[in-house]
Amino acid sequence: MHARSRNYVSESEVCKLESVPLDFGDYHPLKPITVTESKTKKMNRKGSTSSTSSSSSSSMLDPLSSVLDGTDPLSLFAAAADPVTTTATMDSTRKKRDKDDSPAVGSDFEPWSSKRGEILARYTTTEKLSIVSGSFSRKAATTGSAVSEKVRTRLEELDDLEEGSQKELLNLTQQDYMNRIEELNQSLKDAWSSDQKVKALKIVIQCSKLLSDTTVIQFYPSKFVLITDILDTFGKLVYERIQSMCVDNRVSLPDNFSPECVNDTAKETCLNWFFKIASIRELIPRFYVEAAILKCNKFLSKTGISECLPRLTSMIRGIGDPLVAVYARAYLCRVGMEVAPQLKESLNKNFFDFLLTFKQIHGDTVQNQLIVQCVEIPLYLTLYSPAIDWILQCIAYRAPEILLTEMMERCKKLGNNALLLNSVMSAFRAEFIAARSMDFIGMIKECDESGFPKHLLFRSLGLNLALADPPENDCLQILNEAWKVITKLKNPQDYINCAEVWVEYTCRHFTKREVNTVLADVIKHMTPDRAFEDAYPQLQSIIQKVITYIYDFSLLFSVEKFLPFLDMFQKESVRVEVCKCIMESFIKHQQESTKDPVILNALLHICKTMHDSVNALTLEDEKRMLAALINGFIKMVSFGRDFEQQLSFYVEARSTFCNLEPVLVQLIHSVNQLAMETRKVMKGNHSRKTAAFVRACVAFCFITIPSLSSIFTRLNLYLHSGQVALANQCLSQADAFFKAAVSLVPEVPKMISVDGKMRPSDAFLLEFLCNFFSTLLVVPDHPEQGVLFLVRGLLNVIQDYTWEDNSDDKIRIYTNVLHLLSAMTQEAYIYHVDKVDSNDTLYGGDSKFLAEINKLCETVIAQILDHLKTLGKEETLKRQSQLALYFFNTILAHGDLRNNKLNQLSVNLWNLAQKHGFADTKTMVKTLEYIKRRSNQPEMSHFTDLALRLPLQSRT
């Protein structure tokens, strides 16, 4: 192949885009866009002419982000044609706005659903439970169509449930009991969907009755959660049923409908439900079922809900068991907050009723019940917490300060009852509690220790102080008062539950000295009898809080007890999780690189803990995560100009993290970067010392790369490291890298794993070889190895490599080799490595060197043409056409077409590309146009003759 001579500088100038001066004027890309809309009106009448009117509008708003009162543009389009729809749209918009303005529960109110899981997990039992199960066989319908007869029949069915059509299931485990409740919930839905409304009501009544049973008292809060789920389902089904009856001409009721919008049939059905419920004889099921459908009062009258709430509140006074009563109050508050959050008076009355009956808790009836069930008073009192917490949360929600103060005073009048005080601190706003911290500490001190432990009260206070700050002058006194109580706790679990909360307060308001004191106290309490093994979640939480507030790691590791605290995590999985948290915090908050020996030693220890946890069973995702954290640490280590110390750190890291391949890859890149920084400092002129140092860096990479398993990672690193060695004038080391890469190519498998899927490797190999060829252009020949020894070696490897039968990648590679050889024949290469003499300088255009290149070109071209001949079969003609055009373009770009043989070859390839009708006509046309344009350039007149010899054939 005769390569054409290239003048890269002049070619670059020709290819540059033409620069045109631009007067910006008032234009700025961030200024609003002015849109000009042109409207053309065409008049059909004779003699008229077309008139055009233009209007310009400028707006700061993006037209797509316009908010049209919640309606989309298409709806407005339709409404414009229908005045009735327009009116309806305006009404619905106004109603929506009215709804938004009305007092409602906002996102800052913690819903019941978020508490449900915690209650079910906390209140469990191992004792056997019982449940009453009804036999819900549907009776045959009675003859006679009188309404009174129908009503009587339904009432008799309800009486059946209360008069013995039920059986008791005994000796159920907690899981069996929960499964049975779930079955009842499903039975309710099935009965409703099959239009058996009376059966559905029977199920709800039966479930409600279970809430009067306190035989396994410690399970009662969980039972309440399960049963009220069924009641909620029932209430929703009834409400949706009545609402569906109000649909008129396919128009449903708006959200804020009035009773006047409800038709008589729906009202009658609604009243029927309330009458059915009123006929339930027992108080507890009657109360719960009516509370479940409280929302249905909206269909009857505007004041229905406000009238029912006080009556239902008064009904609860008839419930004798204080635990059952307080959960009934909690359910009423829950329903009330959903349907009428503005009616706070009823909620307040509900709570004040509870306070009046609070003394019942210490009455003889309750005490005797606890003796029978062998339940201690402190455990019994904790059963009240979910209900009282919820009631107080509902009352305190957006309540004025004066109401909260009144609640506090009422608690004081009850003798600072610990249970109430704990619920007040759980439910009231954290800012309210924090501002009165010393008052609450005084109340806690006066509480009776026997009923409700004081440490739980201090824990609740600490939770508030983690969210809001107390008066600054009180901070230290608060910590001292709390820690006096906490540190005296003998039970490790009680101690760590409190300490975990107060650690955050300490970190927020004090220095490392106080934090160190608290950590030392935790170690002192949790080390005896290895108590820390039962408290890993709390200990993890403490670490998380400490690193959240002390994210200056030089300060963190100067906390004397921090690392001894980490030593308590002796379970490997937990220890690794803690180490991951610390490293994530370091990577997130460390802004500048560090060489602090305290930080480095501590984090090396932490990273080694993570690394040593890797074994044969570790998942790939876990390995990737650990490697990413360790790499983040390695990138943040810098010893400045002390490059030798930096290299020593990388050597130590390599021996420490040898099992994580991504870390080794990062270390190789870091060492290569270190070598290039050395070159930058020396401005390319290495001294004896820096030259030796750079060779040490190169040696580090050369002995590390073979330990990697991924073959393409090794290939790319050999190439990258060889380039670094070449840039630092380490020519023999660069040759070693490139030889290693050449010798590795035959080992490339046919299929490789990419993101967990097997893919052919040909495309990856083609990409690597193209990059390799670009580097080989500037690599000088070794004086003892002969001309182009690396290129010849690589060509031999490519020739011997077993390619896929239906792949043309080998020929594409050969074509890229021609690009390389063409560039090598130029007097001056297109790019060079600073202070490295490439072959253009070494050979100086020597004729023997050029002859060797031409021989290689002939060999490569022969291989390409042989392959094109093998594609002459019918099924491979399309591939033949594509390759012929690809090879033609290569000759066009790099060959000297004044050579007759090369000129004739290019014409033959052009004809071959079109021969069987598989050529892309558009591409052929554009290529021919390009040749004609090139013929107008200086010294390119021979392209004119070439263009005449290149016919365009139609597909037919």
Coordinates of C-alpha atoms in Angstrom, one line a residue, residues 389 392-393 396-397 399-409 411-412 418-444 456-472 474-475 478 501-502 505 508-509:
D389 CA -50.0 8.4 73.7
L392 CA -52.6 13.0 73.8
Q393 CA -51.1 13.2 70.3
A396 CA -51.7 18.2 71.2
Y397 CA -51.8 18.4 67.4
A399 CA -53.0 22.9 70.0
P400 CA -52.3 26.3 71.5
E401 CA -49.6 26.6 74.2
I402 CA -52.2 27.3 76.9
L403 CA -53.9 23.9 76.4
L404 CA -50.6 22.0 76.7
T405 CA -49.9 23.9 79.9
E406 CA -53.3 23.0 81.2
M407 CA -52.7 19.4 80.5
M408 CA -49.4 19.6 82.4
E409 CA -51.1 21.1 85.4
C411 CA -51.1 15.7 85.4
K412 CA -49.5 17.4 88.5
A418 CA -45.4 8.6 85.8
L419 CA -47.6 6.9 83.1
L420 CA -49.3 10.1 82.2
L421 CA -46.1 12.1 82.4
N422 CA -44.5 9.7 80.0
S423 CA -47.4 10.0 77.5
V424 CA -47.3 13.8 77.8
M425 CA -43.6 13.8 76.8
S426 CA -44.3 11.4 74.0
A427 CA -47.2 13.3 72.5
F428 CA -46.5 17.0 73.0
R429 CA -44.3 19.0 70.7
A430 CA -40.6 18.6 71.3
E431 CA -40.1 22.4 71.5
F432 CA -42.7 22.6 74.3
I433 CA -41.0 19.9 76.3
A434 CA -37.5 21.2 75.7
A435 CA -38.3 24.7 76.8
R436 CA -39.6 23.3 80.2
S437 CA -36.9 20.6 80.6
M438 CA -36.1 21.5 84.2
D439 CA -39.8 21.5 85.1
F440 CA -40.2 18.1 83.7
I441 CA -37.1 16.9 85.6
G442 CA -38.6 18.2 88.8
M443 CA -41.9 16.3 88.0
I444 CA -39.9 13.1 87.2
L456 CA -38.2 5.4 81.0
L457 CA -39.3 9.0 81.8
F458 CA -35.7 10.2 81.3
R459 CA -35.6 8.3 78.1
S460 CA -38.7 10.1 76.8
L461 CA -37.3 13.4 77.9
G462 CA -34.1 12.6 76.0
L463 CA -36.0 11.8 72.8
N464 CA -37.5 15.3 72.9
L465 CA -34.2 16.9 73.6
A466 CA -32.7 15.2 70.6
L467 CA -35.3 17.0 68.4
A468 CA -35.3 20.5 70.1
D469 CA -32.8 22.5 72.2
P470 CA -33.4 23.4 75.8
P471 CA -32.5 26.8 77.3
E472 CA -28.7 27.1 76.9
D474 CA -29.8 24.6 81.5
C475 CA -27.9 22.2 79.2
I478 CA -30.1 18.6 82.5
V501 CA -30.9 8.4 73.6
W502 CA -28.8 10.8 75.8
Y505 CA -28.0 15.1 73.4
R508 CA -25.4 18.1 70.1
H509 CA -24.5 20.4 73.0

